[in-house]
Short mmCIF file of C-alpha atoms and ligand atoms in Angstrom, two decimals:
data_model
loop_
_atom_site.label_atom_id
_atom_site.label_comp_id
_atom_site.label_asym_id
_atom_site.label_seq_id
_atom_site.Cartn_x
_atom_site.Cartn_y
_atom_site.Cartn_z
CA MET A 10 105.89 172.66 -78.81
CA PHE A 11 107.91 175.57 -77.54
CA LYS A 12 111.59 174.77 -77.21
CA LYS A 13 112.22 173.75 -73.59
CA ASN A 14 115.36 175.87 -73.22
CA ARG A 15 114.19 179.03 -74.92
CA ILE A 16 114.71 182.22 -72.97
CA ILE A 17 111.54 183.82 -71.63
CA LYS A 18 111.14 187.04 -69.73
CA GLU A 19 110.20 186.62 -66.11
CA GLU A 20 106.39 186.43 -65.63
CA GLN A 21 105.83 186.65 -69.35
CA VAL A 22 102.47 185.25 -70.48
CA GLN A 23 102.10 184.47 -74.13
CA PHE A 24 99.74 182.08 -75.83
CA SER A 25 97.50 182.13 -78.84
CA ILE A 26 95.25 179.90 -80.90
CA ASP A 27 98.35 178.79 -82.80
CA SER A 28 100.20 177.82 -79.62
CA ILE A 29 97.16 176.01 -78.21
CA TYR A 30 96.76 174.25 -81.57
CA ARG A 31 100.37 173.09 -81.44
CA GLY A 32 99.92 171.96 -77.84
CA HIS A 33 96.70 170.08 -78.40
CA HIS A 34 98.58 167.62 -80.61
CA GLU A 35 100.72 166.78 -77.57
CA VAL A 36 97.78 166.05 -75.25
CA THR A 37 97.57 162.57 -73.80
CA TYR A 38 95.03 160.99 -71.49
CA LYS A 39 96.38 158.19 -69.29
CA GLY A 40 99.43 158.30 -71.55
CA ILE A 41 97.43 157.85 -74.75
CA LYS A 42 97.31 160.45 -77.48
CA ALA A 43 94.02 162.30 -77.14
CA ILE A 44 93.83 165.14 -79.64
CA ARG A 45 91.44 167.71 -78.22
CA CYS A 46 91.63 171.31 -77.06
CA PRO A 47 92.08 171.59 -73.28
CA PHE A 48 89.09 173.92 -72.92
CA ASP A 49 86.99 171.29 -74.63
CA TYR A 50 88.15 168.57 -72.23
CA VAL A 51 86.64 170.55 -69.38
CA ILE A 52 83.47 171.27 -71.35
CA TYR A 53 83.08 167.58 -72.27
CA GLN A 54 83.41 166.60 -68.65
CA MET A 55 80.68 169.07 -67.67
CA ILE A 56 78.35 168.03 -70.52
CA ILE A 57 78.69 164.29 -69.84
CA ASN A 58 77.92 164.96 -66.19
CA GLU A 59 74.92 167.15 -67.09
CA VAL A 60 73.40 164.96 -69.82
CA LYS A 61 74.31 161.55 -68.40
CA PRO A 62 73.96 159.86 -71.81
CA ASP A 63 73.37 156.14 -72.10
CA LEU A 64 74.96 156.16 -75.57
CA VAL A 65 77.71 158.38 -76.94
CA ILE A 66 78.53 157.99 -80.65
CA GLU A 67 81.99 159.31 -81.46
CA ILE A 68 82.82 159.56 -85.15
CA GLY A 69 86.62 159.55 -85.43
CA THR A 70 88.45 157.28 -82.97
CA ASN A 71 92.12 157.61 -83.95
CA ILE A 72 94.28 156.06 -81.16
CA GLY A 73 91.27 156.21 -78.86
CA GLY A 74 92.40 158.63 -76.15
CA GLY A 75 89.22 160.69 -76.52
CA ALA A 76 87.03 157.60 -76.39
CA LEU A 77 88.84 156.45 -73.24
CA TYR A 78 88.29 159.84 -71.58
CA ILE A 79 84.58 159.74 -72.39
CA ALA A 80 84.29 156.11 -71.28
CA ASP A 81 85.85 157.02 -67.91
CA LEU A 82 83.38 159.89 -67.57
CA LEU A 83 80.56 157.42 -68.25
CA ASP A 84 82.07 155.22 -65.53
CA MET A 85 81.76 158.15 -63.13
CA ASN A 86 78.09 158.50 -64.11
CA GLY A 87 77.73 154.77 -63.50
CA LYS A 88 76.05 154.20 -66.86
CA GLY A 89 76.44 154.50 -70.62
CA VAL A 90 78.43 153.07 -73.51
CA ILE A 91 80.34 154.65 -76.37
CA HIS A 92 80.24 153.54 -79.99
CA THR A 93 83.38 154.90 -81.61
CA ILE A 94 83.73 154.81 -85.38
CA ASP A 95 86.77 155.11 -87.66
CA ILE A 96 87.97 153.89 -91.03
CA VAL A 97 91.20 152.51 -89.63
CA ASP A 98 91.97 150.36 -86.61
CA MET A 99 94.85 151.97 -84.74
CA VAL A 100 93.43 151.84 -81.23
CA ASP A 101 95.77 151.55 -78.25
CA ALA A 102 95.50 148.24 -76.37
CA LYS A 103 94.57 150.02 -73.12
CA VAL A 104 91.57 151.62 -74.81
CA ARG A 105 90.46 148.31 -76.27
CA GLU A 106 90.16 146.85 -72.78
CA HIS A 107 87.53 149.36 -71.59
CA ASN A 108 84.20 147.59 -71.25
CA ARG A 109 82.12 150.68 -72.09
CA ILE A 110 83.66 151.12 -75.56
CA GLU A 111 82.52 149.38 -78.72
CA PHE A 112 84.60 149.83 -81.88
CA PHE A 113 83.42 150.21 -85.46
CA THR A 114 86.06 150.41 -88.19
CA LYS A 115 84.13 150.72 -91.44
CA GLY A 116 83.45 154.45 -91.27
CA TRP A 117 80.37 156.50 -90.41
CA LEU A 118 78.56 155.65 -93.66
CA ASP A 119 78.54 151.97 -92.71
CA TYR A 120 77.30 152.51 -89.12
CA ASP A 121 73.82 151.03 -88.72
CA LEU A 122 71.47 153.44 -86.93
CA GLU A 123 69.44 150.43 -85.79
CA LEU A 124 72.20 150.01 -83.20
CA THR A 125 70.87 153.10 -81.42
CA LYS A 126 67.50 151.46 -80.76
CA GLY A 127 66.83 150.87 -77.09
CA PHE A 128 68.95 153.83 -75.97
CA ASN A 129 67.08 156.81 -74.52
CA ASN A 130 69.69 159.50 -74.09
CA ILE A 131 72.08 159.77 -77.01
CA LEU A 132 74.90 162.26 -77.59
CA VAL A 133 76.82 162.41 -80.89
CA ILE A 134 80.33 163.74 -81.56
CA GLU A 135 81.51 164.53 -85.09
CA ASP A 136 85.32 164.34 -84.96
CA ALA A 137 86.18 162.68 -88.28
CA SER A 138 88.06 164.12 -91.27
CA HIS A 139 86.79 167.71 -90.83
CA PHE A 140 86.17 167.92 -94.58
CA TYR A 141 82.91 169.71 -95.34
CA GLN A 142 81.46 166.65 -97.11
CA ASP A 143 82.03 164.39 -94.10
CA SER A 144 80.74 167.00 -91.66
CA ILE A 145 77.50 167.67 -93.52
CA GLY A 146 77.02 163.96 -94.22
CA ILE A 147 77.44 163.11 -90.54
CA LEU A 148 75.10 165.91 -89.42
CA ASN A 149 72.45 164.74 -91.87
CA LYS A 150 72.78 161.07 -90.98
CA PHE A 151 72.96 161.31 -87.18
CA HIS A 152 70.87 164.35 -86.16
CA ASN A 153 67.70 162.31 -85.66
CA VAL A 154 69.25 160.05 -83.05
CA VAL A 155 70.40 162.90 -80.78
CA SER A 156 68.05 163.00 -77.78
CA LYS A 157 66.14 166.02 -76.54
CA ASP A 158 68.29 168.11 -74.18
CA SER A 159 71.40 166.28 -75.39
CA TYR A 160 74.11 167.46 -77.78
CA PHE A 161 75.51 167.07 -81.26
CA ILE A 162 79.12 168.20 -80.83
CA VAL A 163 80.83 169.22 -84.05
CA GLU A 164 84.59 169.33 -83.54
CA ASP A 165 87.26 171.56 -85.02
CA GLY A 166 85.52 174.47 -86.70
CA ILE A 167 88.70 176.21 -85.48
CA ILE A 168 90.39 175.23 -88.76
CA ASN A 169 88.91 178.36 -90.38
CA GLU A 170 90.60 180.58 -87.80
CA LEU A 171 93.84 178.71 -88.54
CA GLY A 172 93.53 179.55 -92.24
CA LEU A 173 92.79 175.96 -93.28
CA GLU A 174 89.20 176.42 -94.48
CA LYS A 175 90.09 175.89 -98.15
CA ASP A 176 92.11 172.74 -97.41
CA TYR A 177 88.99 171.26 -95.83
CA LYS A 178 86.63 172.50 -98.56
CA GLY A 179 84.88 174.78 -96.08
CA GLY A 180 85.16 172.33 -93.17
CA PRO A 181 82.70 171.90 -90.28
CA LEU A 182 81.66 175.57 -90.22
CA LYS A 183 80.37 175.46 -93.79
CA ALA A 184 78.42 172.33 -92.82
CA LEU A 185 76.98 174.08 -89.75
CA ARG A 186 75.99 177.16 -91.76
CA GLU A 187 74.08 174.86 -94.09
CA PHE A 188 72.61 172.54 -91.46
CA LEU A 189 71.40 174.89 -88.73
CA PRO A 190 68.86 176.99 -90.69
CA ASN A 191 67.11 173.77 -91.73
CA HIS A 192 67.10 172.32 -88.21
CA PRO A 193 65.46 174.69 -85.73
CA GLU A 194 65.31 171.77 -83.28
CA PHE A 195 69.01 172.51 -82.61
CA PHE A 196 70.57 175.69 -81.26
CA VAL A 197 74.19 176.63 -80.67
CA ASP A 198 74.61 176.50 -76.90
CA ARG A 199 76.61 179.64 -76.12
CA LYS A 200 76.97 178.47 -72.52
CA TRP A 201 79.74 176.15 -73.73
CA CYS A 202 81.02 177.95 -76.83
CA ASP A 203 81.64 181.18 -74.90
CA MET A 204 82.61 179.81 -71.49
CA PHE A 205 86.23 181.02 -71.73
CA GLY A 206 85.65 183.88 -74.23
CA ILE A 207 83.71 184.13 -77.50
CA ASN A 208 84.10 180.76 -79.19
CA ALA A 209 87.09 180.00 -76.97
CA THR A 210 86.89 176.39 -78.06
CA PHE A 211 88.14 174.41 -81.04
CA ASN A 212 84.49 173.50 -81.65
CA VAL A 213 83.48 176.90 -82.99
CA ASN A 214 79.66 177.12 -82.84
CA GLY A 215 79.95 173.36 -82.42
CA TYR A 216 77.98 172.63 -79.25
CA LEU A 217 74.50 172.03 -80.67
CA LYS A 218 71.79 171.38 -78.13
CA LYS A 219 68.58 169.67 -79.16
CA LYS A 220 65.38 171.35 -77.98
C1 SAM B 19 90.81 164.09 -85.24
S1 SAM B 19 90.95 162.34 -85.36
C2 SAM B 19 89.91 161.77 -84.09
C3 SAM B 19 90.46 162.07 -82.73
C4 SAM B 19 89.78 161.32 -81.61
N1 SAM B 19 88.36 161.63 -81.52
C5 SAM B 19 90.44 161.63 -80.29
O1 SAM B 19 89.76 162.20 -79.41
O2 SAM B 19 91.62 161.32 -80.11
C6 SAM B 19 90.04 162.01 -86.80
C7 SAM B 19 89.81 160.55 -87.14
O3 SAM B 19 88.73 160.47 -88.06
C8 SAM B 19 88.93 159.34 -88.84
N2 SAM B 19 88.07 159.34 -90.03
C9 SAM B 19 88.32 159.86 -91.26
N3 SAM B 19 87.31 159.58 -92.10
C10 SAM B 19 86.38 158.87 -91.40
C11 SAM B 19 85.12 158.26 -91.73
N4 SAM B 19 84.63 158.31 -92.97
N5 SAM B 19 84.44 157.62 -90.75
C12 SAM B 19 84.96 157.55 -89.50
N6 SAM B 19 86.16 158.08 -89.14
C13 SAM B 19 86.86 158.73 -90.08
C14 SAM B 19 90.42 159.36 -89.14
O4 SAM B 19 90.89 158.09 -89.52
C15 SAM B 19 90.99 159.84 -87.81
O5 SAM B 19 91.45 158.78 -87.01
#
């Protein structure tokens, strides 16, 4: 975060991907850490309202602030549940209480796709380790359960822009480059990616709509 007492020129405006990246680690929802880019919060709200999913699968729970936000959006729709998956159980007590959230703590590989049976409108969010191997594995495992006209959201392709591509072995963008040519049933929905500027999102080319 910027130092609170630093001197700024009057009416100065100065922000960048780096400053938004620093800030997004400070974001909370209802007081709970909810690591997501602010642009993407707005986009999520609009997508959940548009799609009105009956099941959201979020891979990567962390403290659960993101899951809580989505669960509240489902509340506003009056329907839907969220299956949120992690490899650790560090969920805030307030999140645990929400009756639209179901928790899975054995990782995405262990999640049984049979659990999606009976749902008609499924949206999937890949927000796990951001390593290429996880990203491509998640895309390959979950793409079939995404419903027509719904989304597969792949988080945090922004790591390339931040110079972290090598650390993540190519990250989500390498996975997308590999996945998309083999899956013409998905297209990158520019409506969301470019809403605030070209790929002005942390989910670079990451809003995949199913035809
Ligand atoms: C960026 S955080 C998720 C943030 C969360 N979606 C939110 O909105 O606050 C990434 C999470 O992915 C989890 N993760 C790492 N490997 C995973 C795996 N194999 N399956 C599921 N989750 C995994 C990490 O433990 C971590 O909590």
